PDB file of C-alpha atoms in Angstrom:
ATOM      1  CA  ARG N   1      65.478 108.191  38.403  1.00 68.00           C
ATOM      2  CA  LYS N   2      63.501 106.297  35.996  1.00 77.00           C
ATOM      3  CA  GLU N   3      59.951 107.200  35.889  1.00 85.00           C
ATOM      4  CA  VAL N   4      58.817 103.613  36.227  1.00 90.00           C
ATOM      5  CA  GLU N   5      61.053 101.043  37.652  1.00 91.00           C
ATOM      6  CA  GLN N   6      60.783  97.269  37.856  1.00 92.00           C
ATOM      7  CA  ASP N   7      63.149  94.669  39.091  1.00 87.00           C
ATOM      8  CA  PRO N   8      64.142  92.964  35.645  1.00 85.00           C
ATOM      9  CA  GLY N   9      64.521  89.504  37.199  1.00 85.00           C
ATOM     10  CA  PRO N  10      64.564  86.992  36.133  1.00 89.00           C
ATOM     11  CA  PHE N  11      62.318  85.375  38.608  1.00 93.00           C
ATOM     12  CA  ASN N  12      62.778  81.578  38.376  1.00 95.00           C
ATOM     13  CA  VAL N  13      60.042  79.725  40.357  1.00 96.00           C
ATOM     14  CA  PRO N  14      58.609  76.144  40.488  1.00 97.00           C
ATOM     15  CA  GLU N  15      55.248  75.422  39.027  1.00 97.00           C
ATOM     16  CA  GLY N  16      52.409  75.990  41.666  1.00 97.00           C
ATOM     17  CA  ALA N  17      54.355  78.758  43.482  1.00 97.00           C
ATOM     18  CA  THR N  18      53.083  82.164  44.173  1.00 97.00           C
ATOM     19  CA  VAL N  19      55.151  84.993  42.859  1.00 96.00           C
ATOM     20  CA  ALA N  20      54.885  88.770  43.236  1.00 95.00           C
ATOM     21  CA  PHE N  21      56.464  91.706  41.379  1.00 91.00           C
ATOM     22  CA  ASN N  22      56.419  95.437  42.357  1.00 93.00           C
ATOM     23  CA  CYS N  23      56.681  98.416  40.075  1.00 94.00           C
ATOM     24  CA  THR N  24      57.495 101.919  41.411  1.00 95.00           C
ATOM     25  CA  TYR N  25      56.536 104.997  39.603  1.00 93.00           C
ATOM     26  CA  SER N  26      57.811 108.789  40.409  1.00 91.00           C
ATOM     27  CA  ASN N  27      55.132 110.904  39.314  1.00 87.00           C
ATOM     28  CA  SER N  28      52.598 111.133  42.130  1.00 88.00           C
ATOM     29  CA  ALA N  29      49.965 112.643  39.757  1.00 84.00           C
ATOM     30  CA  SER N  30      49.833 109.453  37.606  1.00 85.00           C
ATOM     31  CA  GLN N  31      46.369 108.511  36.794  1.00 80.00           C
ATOM     32  CA  SER N  32      45.988 104.866  35.605  1.00 84.00           C
ATOM     33  CA  PHE N  33      48.085 101.804  35.842  1.00 89.00           C
ATOM     34  CA  PHE N  34      48.213  98.562  34.025  1.00 91.00           C
ATOM     35  CA  TRP N  35      50.189  95.283  33.658  1.00 95.00           C
ATOM     36  CA  TYR N  36      50.973  94.056  30.135  1.00 95.00           C
ATOM     37  CA  ARG N  37      52.401  90.611  29.291  1.00 96.00           C
ATOM     38  CA  GLN N  38      54.973  89.979  26.642  1.00 95.00           C
ATOM     39  CA  ASP N  39      55.978  86.594  25.407  1.00 95.00           C
ATOM     40  CA  CYS N  40      59.293  85.936  23.967  1.00 90.00           C
ATOM     41  CA  ARG N  41      59.632  87.376  20.515  1.00 86.00           C
ATOM     42  CA  LYS N  42      56.015  88.748  20.500  1.00 91.00           C
ATOM     43  CA  GLU N  43      54.314  91.862  21.077  1.00 92.00           C
ATOM     44  CA  PRO N  44      53.002  93.178  24.513  1.00 93.00           C
ATOM     45  CA  LYS N  45      49.380  92.476  25.322  1.00 93.00           C
ATOM     46  CA  LEU N  46      47.150  94.005  28.012  1.00 91.00           C
ATOM     47  CA  LEU N  47      46.990  91.675  31.111  1.00 95.00           C
ATOM     48  CA  MET N  48      44.986  93.657  33.506  1.00 93.00           C
ATOM     49  CA  SER N  49      44.166  97.123  34.557  1.00 89.00           C
ATOM     50  CA  VAL N  50      45.029  98.137  38.233  1.00 90.00           C
ATOM     51  CA  TYR N  51      42.463  99.713  40.358  1.00 81.00           C
ATOM     52  CA  SER N  52      42.838 101.621  43.488  1.00 82.00           C
ATOM     53  CA  SER N  53      40.804  99.069  45.410  1.00 82.00           C
ATOM     54  CA  GLY N  54      42.677  96.333  43.955  1.00 85.00           C
ATOM     55  CA  ASN N  55      41.447  93.768  41.555  1.00 91.00           C
ATOM     56  CA  GLU N  56      41.627  90.255  40.806  1.00 93.00           C
ATOM     57  CA  ASP N  57      41.388  88.151  37.630  1.00 93.00           C
ATOM     58  CA  GLY N  58      41.442  84.433  38.240  1.00 96.00           C
ATOM     59  CA  ARG N  59      44.926  83.606  39.562  1.00 97.00           C
ATOM     60  CA  PHE N  60      46.157  87.177  39.059  1.00 97.00           C
ATOM     61  CA  THR N  61      45.906  90.071  41.595  1.00 96.00           C
ATOM     62  CA  ALA N  62      46.695  93.550  40.948  1.00 96.00           C
ATOM     63  CA  GLN N  63      47.308  96.253  43.739  1.00 95.00           C
ATOM     64  CA  LEU N  64      47.971  99.973  43.877  1.00 94.00           C
ATOM     65  CA  ASN N  65      49.538 101.867  46.689  1.00 93.00           C
ATOM     66  CA  ARG N  66      49.329 105.458  45.796  1.00 91.00           C
ATOM     67  CA  ALA N  67      51.022 106.569  49.105  1.00 92.00           C
ATOM     68  CA  SER N  68      54.185 104.585  48.405  1.00 93.00           C
ATOM     69  CA  GLN N  69      53.800 105.074  44.656  1.00 94.00           C
ATOM     70  CA  TYR N  70      53.827 101.357  43.603  1.00 92.00           C
ATOM     71  CA  ILE N  71      51.833  98.746  41.957  1.00 95.00           C
ATOM     72  CA  SER N  72      52.161  94.947  42.255  1.00 95.00           C
ATOM     73  CA  LEU N  73      51.109  91.949  40.470  1.00 96.00           C
ATOM     74  CA  LEU N  74      50.521  88.649  42.277  1.00 97.00           C
ATOM     75  CA  ILE N  75      50.418  85.228  40.425  1.00 97.00           C
ATOM     76  CA  ARG N  76      49.045  82.268  42.367  1.00 98.00           C
ATOM     77  CA  ASP N  77      49.372  78.549  41.735  1.00 98.00           C
ATOM     78  CA  SER N  78      51.813  79.625  38.833  1.00 97.00           C
ATOM     79  CA  LYS N  79      51.652  77.592  35.346  1.00 97.00           C
ATOM     80  CA  LEU N  80      54.208  76.938  33.020  1.00 97.00           C
ATOM     81  CA  SER N  81      52.501  79.142  30.463  1.00 97.00           C
ATOM     82  CA  ASP N  82      52.877  82.087  32.809  1.00 97.00           C
ATOM     83  CA  SER N  83      56.545  82.481  31.695  1.00 97.00           C
ATOM     84  CA  ALA N  84      56.847  85.674  30.035  1.00 96.00           C
ATOM     85  CA  THR N  85      57.947  89.365  30.661  1.00 95.00           C
ATOM     86  CA  TYR N  86      55.504  91.481  32.576  1.00 96.00           C
ATOM     87  CA  LEU N  87      55.508  95.224  32.013  1.00 94.00           C
ATOM     88  CA  CYS N  88      54.372  97.883  34.308  1.00 93.00           C
ATOM     89  CA  VAL N  89      52.581 100.644  32.319  1.00 90.00           C
ATOM     90  CA  VAL N  90      51.680 104.237  33.972  1.00 88.00           C
ATOM     91  CA  ASN N  91      49.471 106.688  32.365  1.00 82.00           C
ATOM     92  CA  PRO N  92      50.545 110.050  33.661  1.00 74.00           C
ATOM     93  CA  GLY N  93      47.660 112.069  32.101  1.00 68.00           C
ATOM     94  CA  TYR N  94      43.885 112.075  31.847  1.00 59.00           C
ATOM     95  CA  SER N  95      43.828 111.333  28.141  1.00 60.00           C
ATOM     96  CA  SER N  96      44.549 108.109  26.190  1.00 55.00           C
ATOM     97  CA  ALA N  97      46.701 110.279  24.171  1.00 59.00           C
ATOM     98  CA  SER N  98      49.061 110.967  27.059  1.00 64.00           C
ATOM     99  CA  LYS N  99      52.692 109.710  26.875  1.00 70.00           C
ATOM    100  CA  ILE N 100      52.099 106.385  28.578  1.00 77.00           C
ATOM    101  CA  ILE N 101      55.291 105.046  30.218  1.00 84.00           C
ATOM    102  CA  PHE N 102      56.341 101.343  30.227  1.00 87.00           C
ATOM    103  CA  GLY N 103      58.577  99.874  32.713  1.00 89.00           C
ATOM    104  CA  SER N 104      61.490  97.599  31.319  1.00 89.00           C
ATOM    105  CA  GLY N 105      59.729  94.596  32.409  1.00 92.00           C
ATOM    106  CA  THR N 106      60.305  91.637  34.787  1.00 93.00           C
ATOM    107  CA  ARG N 107      61.192  88.275  33.433  1.00 94.00           C
ATOM    108  CA  LEU N 108      59.290  85.326  34.874  1.00 96.00           C
ATOM    109  CA  SER N 109      60.277  81.743  34.182  1.00 96.00           C
ATOM    110  CA  ILE N 110      58.256  78.899  35.669  1.00 97.00           C
ATOM    111  CA  ARG N 111      60.011  75.495  35.964  1.00 96.00           C
ATOM    112  CA  PRO N 112      58.336  72.197  36.035  1.00 95.00           C
TER     113      PRO N 112
ATOM    114  CA  ASP S   1      39.834  91.143  16.283  1.00 70.00           C
ATOM    115  CA  VAL S   2      41.945  94.229  16.420  1.00 67.00           C
ATOM    116  CA  LYS S   3      44.881  93.920  13.758  1.00 90.00           C
ATOM    117  CA  VAL S   4      47.889  96.128  13.783  1.00 95.00           C
ATOM    118  CA  THR S   5      50.345  95.104  10.853  1.00 96.00           C
ATOM    119  CA  GLN S   6      53.894  96.137  10.515  1.00 96.00           C
ATOM    120  CA  SER S   7      55.326  95.937   7.052  1.00 91.00           C
ATOM    121  CA  SER S   8      58.320  93.938   7.990  1.00 92.00           C
ATOM    122  CA  ARG S   9      59.284  91.467  10.734  1.00 93.00           C
ATOM    123  CA  TYR S  10      63.007  91.784   9.906  1.00 96.00           C
ATOM    124  CA  LEU S  11      64.956  94.291   8.139  1.00 97.00           C
ATOM    125  CA  VAL S  12      68.738  94.924   7.505  1.00 97.00           C
ATOM    126  CA  LYS S  13      69.838  98.466   6.340  1.00 97.00           C
ATOM    127  CA  ARG S  14      73.124 100.123   5.750  1.00 98.00           C
ATOM    128  CA  THR S  15      74.270 103.134   7.502  1.00 98.00           C
ATOM    129  CA  GLY S  16      73.043 106.419   5.993  1.00 97.00           C
ATOM    130  CA  GLU S  17      70.200 104.782   4.277  1.00 97.00           C
ATOM    131  CA  LYS S  18      66.745 106.241   4.521  1.00 97.00           C
ATOM    132  CA  VAL S  19      64.359 103.779   6.288  1.00 97.00           C
ATOM    133  CA  PHE S  20      60.557 103.581   6.152  1.00 97.00           C
ATOM    134  CA  LEU S  21      58.663 101.533   8.778  1.00 98.00           C
ATOM    135  CA  GLU S  22      54.994 101.086   8.020  1.00 97.00           C
ATOM    136  CA  CYS S  23      52.175 100.379  10.283  1.00 97.00           C
ATOM    137  CA  VAL S  24      48.457  99.909   9.507  1.00 97.00           C
ATOM    138  CA  GLN S  25      45.591  99.206  11.807  1.00 97.00           C
ATOM    139  CA  ASP S  26      42.025  98.117  10.887  1.00 95.00           C
ATOM    140  CA  MET S  27      40.047  99.265  13.841  1.00 91.00           C
ATOM    141  CA  ASP S  28      39.659 103.029  13.108  1.00 92.00           C
ATOM    142  CA  HIS S  29      41.625 103.881  15.959  1.00 91.00           C
ATOM    143  CA  GLU S  30      42.462 107.574  16.630  1.00 90.00           C
ATOM    144  CA  ASN S  31      45.902 106.949  18.438  1.00 89.00           C
ATOM    145  CA  MET S  32      48.815 105.526  16.926  1.00 92.00           C
ATOM    146  CA  PHE S  33      52.418 104.956  18.557  1.00 93.00           C
ATOM    147  CA  TRP S  34      55.844 104.258  17.648  1.00 96.00           C
ATOM    148  CA  TYR S  35      58.127 102.483  20.171  1.00 95.00           C
ATOM    149  CA  ARG S  36      61.578 101.121  20.182  1.00 96.00           C
ATOM    150  CA  GLN S  37      62.466  98.250  22.662  1.00 94.00           C
ATOM    151  CA  ASP S  38      65.776  97.613  23.760  1.00 92.00           C
ATOM    152  CA  PRO S  39      67.125  95.179  26.519  1.00 85.00           C
ATOM    153  CA  GLY S  40      67.169  96.682  29.771  1.00 79.00           C
ATOM    154  CA  LEU S  41      65.568  99.851  28.622  1.00 82.00           C
ATOM    155  CA  GLY S  42      62.060  98.598  27.870  1.00 83.00           C
ATOM    156  CA  LEU S  43      59.608 100.282  25.636  1.00 88.00           C
ATOM    157  CA  ARG S  44      60.567 104.020  24.787  1.00 91.00           C
ATOM    158  CA  LEU S  45      58.102 106.252  23.018  1.00 91.00           C
ATOM    159  CA  ILE S  46      59.402 107.747  19.712  1.00 95.00           C
ATOM    160  CA  TYR S  47      56.266 109.643  18.305  1.00 94.00           C
ATOM    161  CA  PHE S  48      52.728 109.289  18.709  1.00 91.00           C
ATOM    162  CA  SER S  49      49.775 110.769  16.723  1.00 93.00           C
ATOM    163  CA  TYR S  50      46.227 111.272  17.811  1.00 89.00           C
ATOM    164  CA  ASP S  51      44.780 112.169  14.434  1.00 90.00           C
ATOM    165  CA  VAL S  52      45.554 112.456  10.770  1.00 94.00           C
ATOM    166  CA  LYS S  53      48.450 114.726  10.123  1.00 93.00           C
ATOM    167  CA  MET S  54      48.907 115.325  13.886  1.00 92.00           C
ATOM    168  CA  LYS S  55      52.028 114.250  15.678  1.00 93.00           C
ATOM    169  CA  GLU S  56      53.711 114.492  19.048  1.00 91.00           C
ATOM    170  CA  LYS S  57      57.203 113.826  20.057  1.00 92.00           C
ATOM    171  CA  GLY S  58      57.783 111.136  22.557  1.00 90.00           C
ATOM    172  CA  ASP S  59      60.882 110.590  24.662  1.00 88.00           C
ATOM    173  CA  ILE S  60      63.419 109.866  22.028  1.00 94.00           C
ATOM    174  CA  PRO S  61      62.328 111.505  18.647  1.00 96.00           C
ATOM    175  CA  GLU S  62      65.959 112.421  17.580  1.00 96.00           C
ATOM    176  CA  GLY S  63      66.827 110.946  14.294  1.00 97.00           C
ATOM    177  CA  TYR S  64      63.264 109.898  13.453  1.00 98.00           C
ATOM    178  CA  SER S  65      60.256 111.504  11.919  1.00 98.00           C
ATOM    179  CA  VAL S  66      56.721 110.154  11.293  1.00 98.00           C
ATOM    180  CA  SER S  67      53.903 110.623   8.762  1.00 97.00           C
ATOM    181  CA  ARG S  68      50.161 110.061   9.237  1.00 97.00           C
ATOM    182  CA  GLU S  69      48.402 110.907   6.084  1.00 97.00           C
ATOM    183  CA  LYS S  70      45.502 108.466   6.649  1.00 97.00           C
ATOM    184  CA  LYS S  71      43.878 107.325   9.793  1.00 96.00           C
ATOM    185  CA  GLU S  72      44.836 103.778   9.450  1.00 97.00           C
ATOM    186  CA  ARG S  73      48.504 104.212   8.580  1.00 97.00           C
ATOM    187  CA  PHE S  74      51.427 105.530  10.643  1.00 97.00           C
ATOM    188  CA  SER S  75      54.951 105.525   9.186  1.00 98.00           C
ATOM    189  CA  LEU S  76      58.245 106.023  11.058  1.00 98.00           C
ATOM    190  CA  ILE S  77      60.934 107.343   9.014  1.00 98.00           C
ATOM    191  CA  LEU S  78      64.782 107.054   9.891  1.00 97.00           C
ATOM    192  CA  GLU S  79      66.148 109.871   7.716  1.00 95.00           C
ATOM    193  CA  SER S  80      69.770 108.513   7.840  1.00 97.00           C
ATOM    194  CA  ALA S  81      69.989 105.270   9.627  1.00 98.00           C
ATOM    195  CA  SER S  82      72.717 104.838  12.095  1.00 98.00           C
ATOM    196  CA  THR S  83      73.873 101.621  14.098  1.00 97.00           C
ATOM    197  CA  ASN S  84      72.532 102.932  17.293  1.00 97.00           C
ATOM    198  CA  GLN S  85      69.102 102.764  15.651  1.00 98.00           C
ATOM    199  CA  THR S  86      69.317  98.836  15.646  1.00 98.00           C
ATOM    200  CA  SER S  87      66.404  97.912  17.778  1.00 97.00           C
ATOM    201  CA  MET S  88      62.986  96.151  17.829  1.00 96.00           C
ATOM    202  CA  TYR S  89      60.306  98.685  16.715  1.00 97.00           C
ATOM    203  CA  LEU S  90      56.798  98.331  17.986  1.00 96.00           C
ATOM    204  CA  CYS S  91      53.744 100.192  16.477  1.00 96.00           C
ATOM    205  CA  ALA S  92      50.555 100.432  18.668  1.00 92.00           C
ATOM    206  CA  SER S  93      47.027 101.933  18.370  1.00 91.00           C
ATOM    207  CA  SER S  94      44.110 102.680  20.632  1.00 86.00           C
ATOM    208  CA  TYR S  95      40.923 104.452  20.790  1.00 83.00           C
ATOM    209  CA  LEU S  96      41.031 108.174  21.853  1.00 75.00           C
ATOM    210  CA  GLY S  97      38.893 108.701  25.171  1.00 69.00           C
ATOM    211  CA  THR S  98      39.114 110.029  28.606  1.00 65.00           C
ATOM    212  CA  GLY S  99      41.385 107.966  30.751  1.00 63.00           C
ATOM    213  CA  TYR S 100      43.324 105.069  29.272  1.00 64.00           C
ATOM    214  CA  THR S 101      42.332 102.769  26.399  1.00 72.00           C
ATOM    215  CA  GLU S 102      44.004  99.519  25.680  1.00 80.00           C
ATOM    216  CA  ALA S 103      46.887  99.888  23.374  1.00 84.00           C
ATOM    217  CA  PHE S 104      47.119  97.147  20.594  1.00 89.00           C
ATOM    218  CA  PHE S 105      50.637  96.345  19.206  1.00 92.00           C
ATOM    219  CA  GLY S 106      51.817  95.022  15.979  1.00 94.00           C
ATOM    220  CA  GLN S 107      54.226  91.993  15.761  1.00 94.00           C
ATOM    221  CA  GLY S 108      57.299  94.286  15.783  1.00 95.00           C
ATOM    222  CA  THR S 109      60.152  94.975  13.213  1.00 97.00           C
ATOM    223  CA  ARG S 110      63.560  93.906  14.281  1.00 96.00           C
ATOM    224  CA  LEU S 111      65.829  96.511  12.451  1.00 97.00           C
ATOM    225  CA  THR S 112      69.522  95.901  12.129  1.00 98.00           C
ATOM    226  CA  VAL S 113      71.605  98.819  10.823  1.00 98.00           C
ATOM    227  CA  VAL S 114      75.140  97.606   9.514  1.00 97.00           C
TER     228      VAL S 114
END
């Protein structure tokens, strides 16, 4: 079983729709969680951190469920510019020098 | 703005060649990382370094080595390139701290080994 698993998609949704992705992780002791966004032929960039209490940044909401070992990303009122690959990232340790683990990504395509 | 610069965007090398991929960051970050990214496999960590001359193996270090002689520079070396090392290589850097600190990535080097 992979340490971090994501549905690869692609998710193809109309503009204005709400879309949600999940990401599961296998190490129950994992410490911190993040979503990165990667545009086609570009490098990944941090989208948002995921906190235990859930957190929101504009149209984006991230949730963590430690009991079931998954994190989620919800995008409301999706825009064409949201088309990208979304990478789930898990930090298994306490240090920033831990071997952080990236999921293989979920592709999202927003159609007009 | 943080800048992580990789020496080449595209590289074509022959099987058996020694290949150097260079990465330079300008934010005085302690941590530097080398990943490769392949379709369906995501980003996989090859090596990382948290200080000059320090290195730690990642998940797939076989066939690679690294060098960190200066804080701002982290080099990935393919001792004898093989076709299965054809991939996108991404360098990243971050501050050393407790918990997680955001990783900033270079633009990537697409390496083709023929």
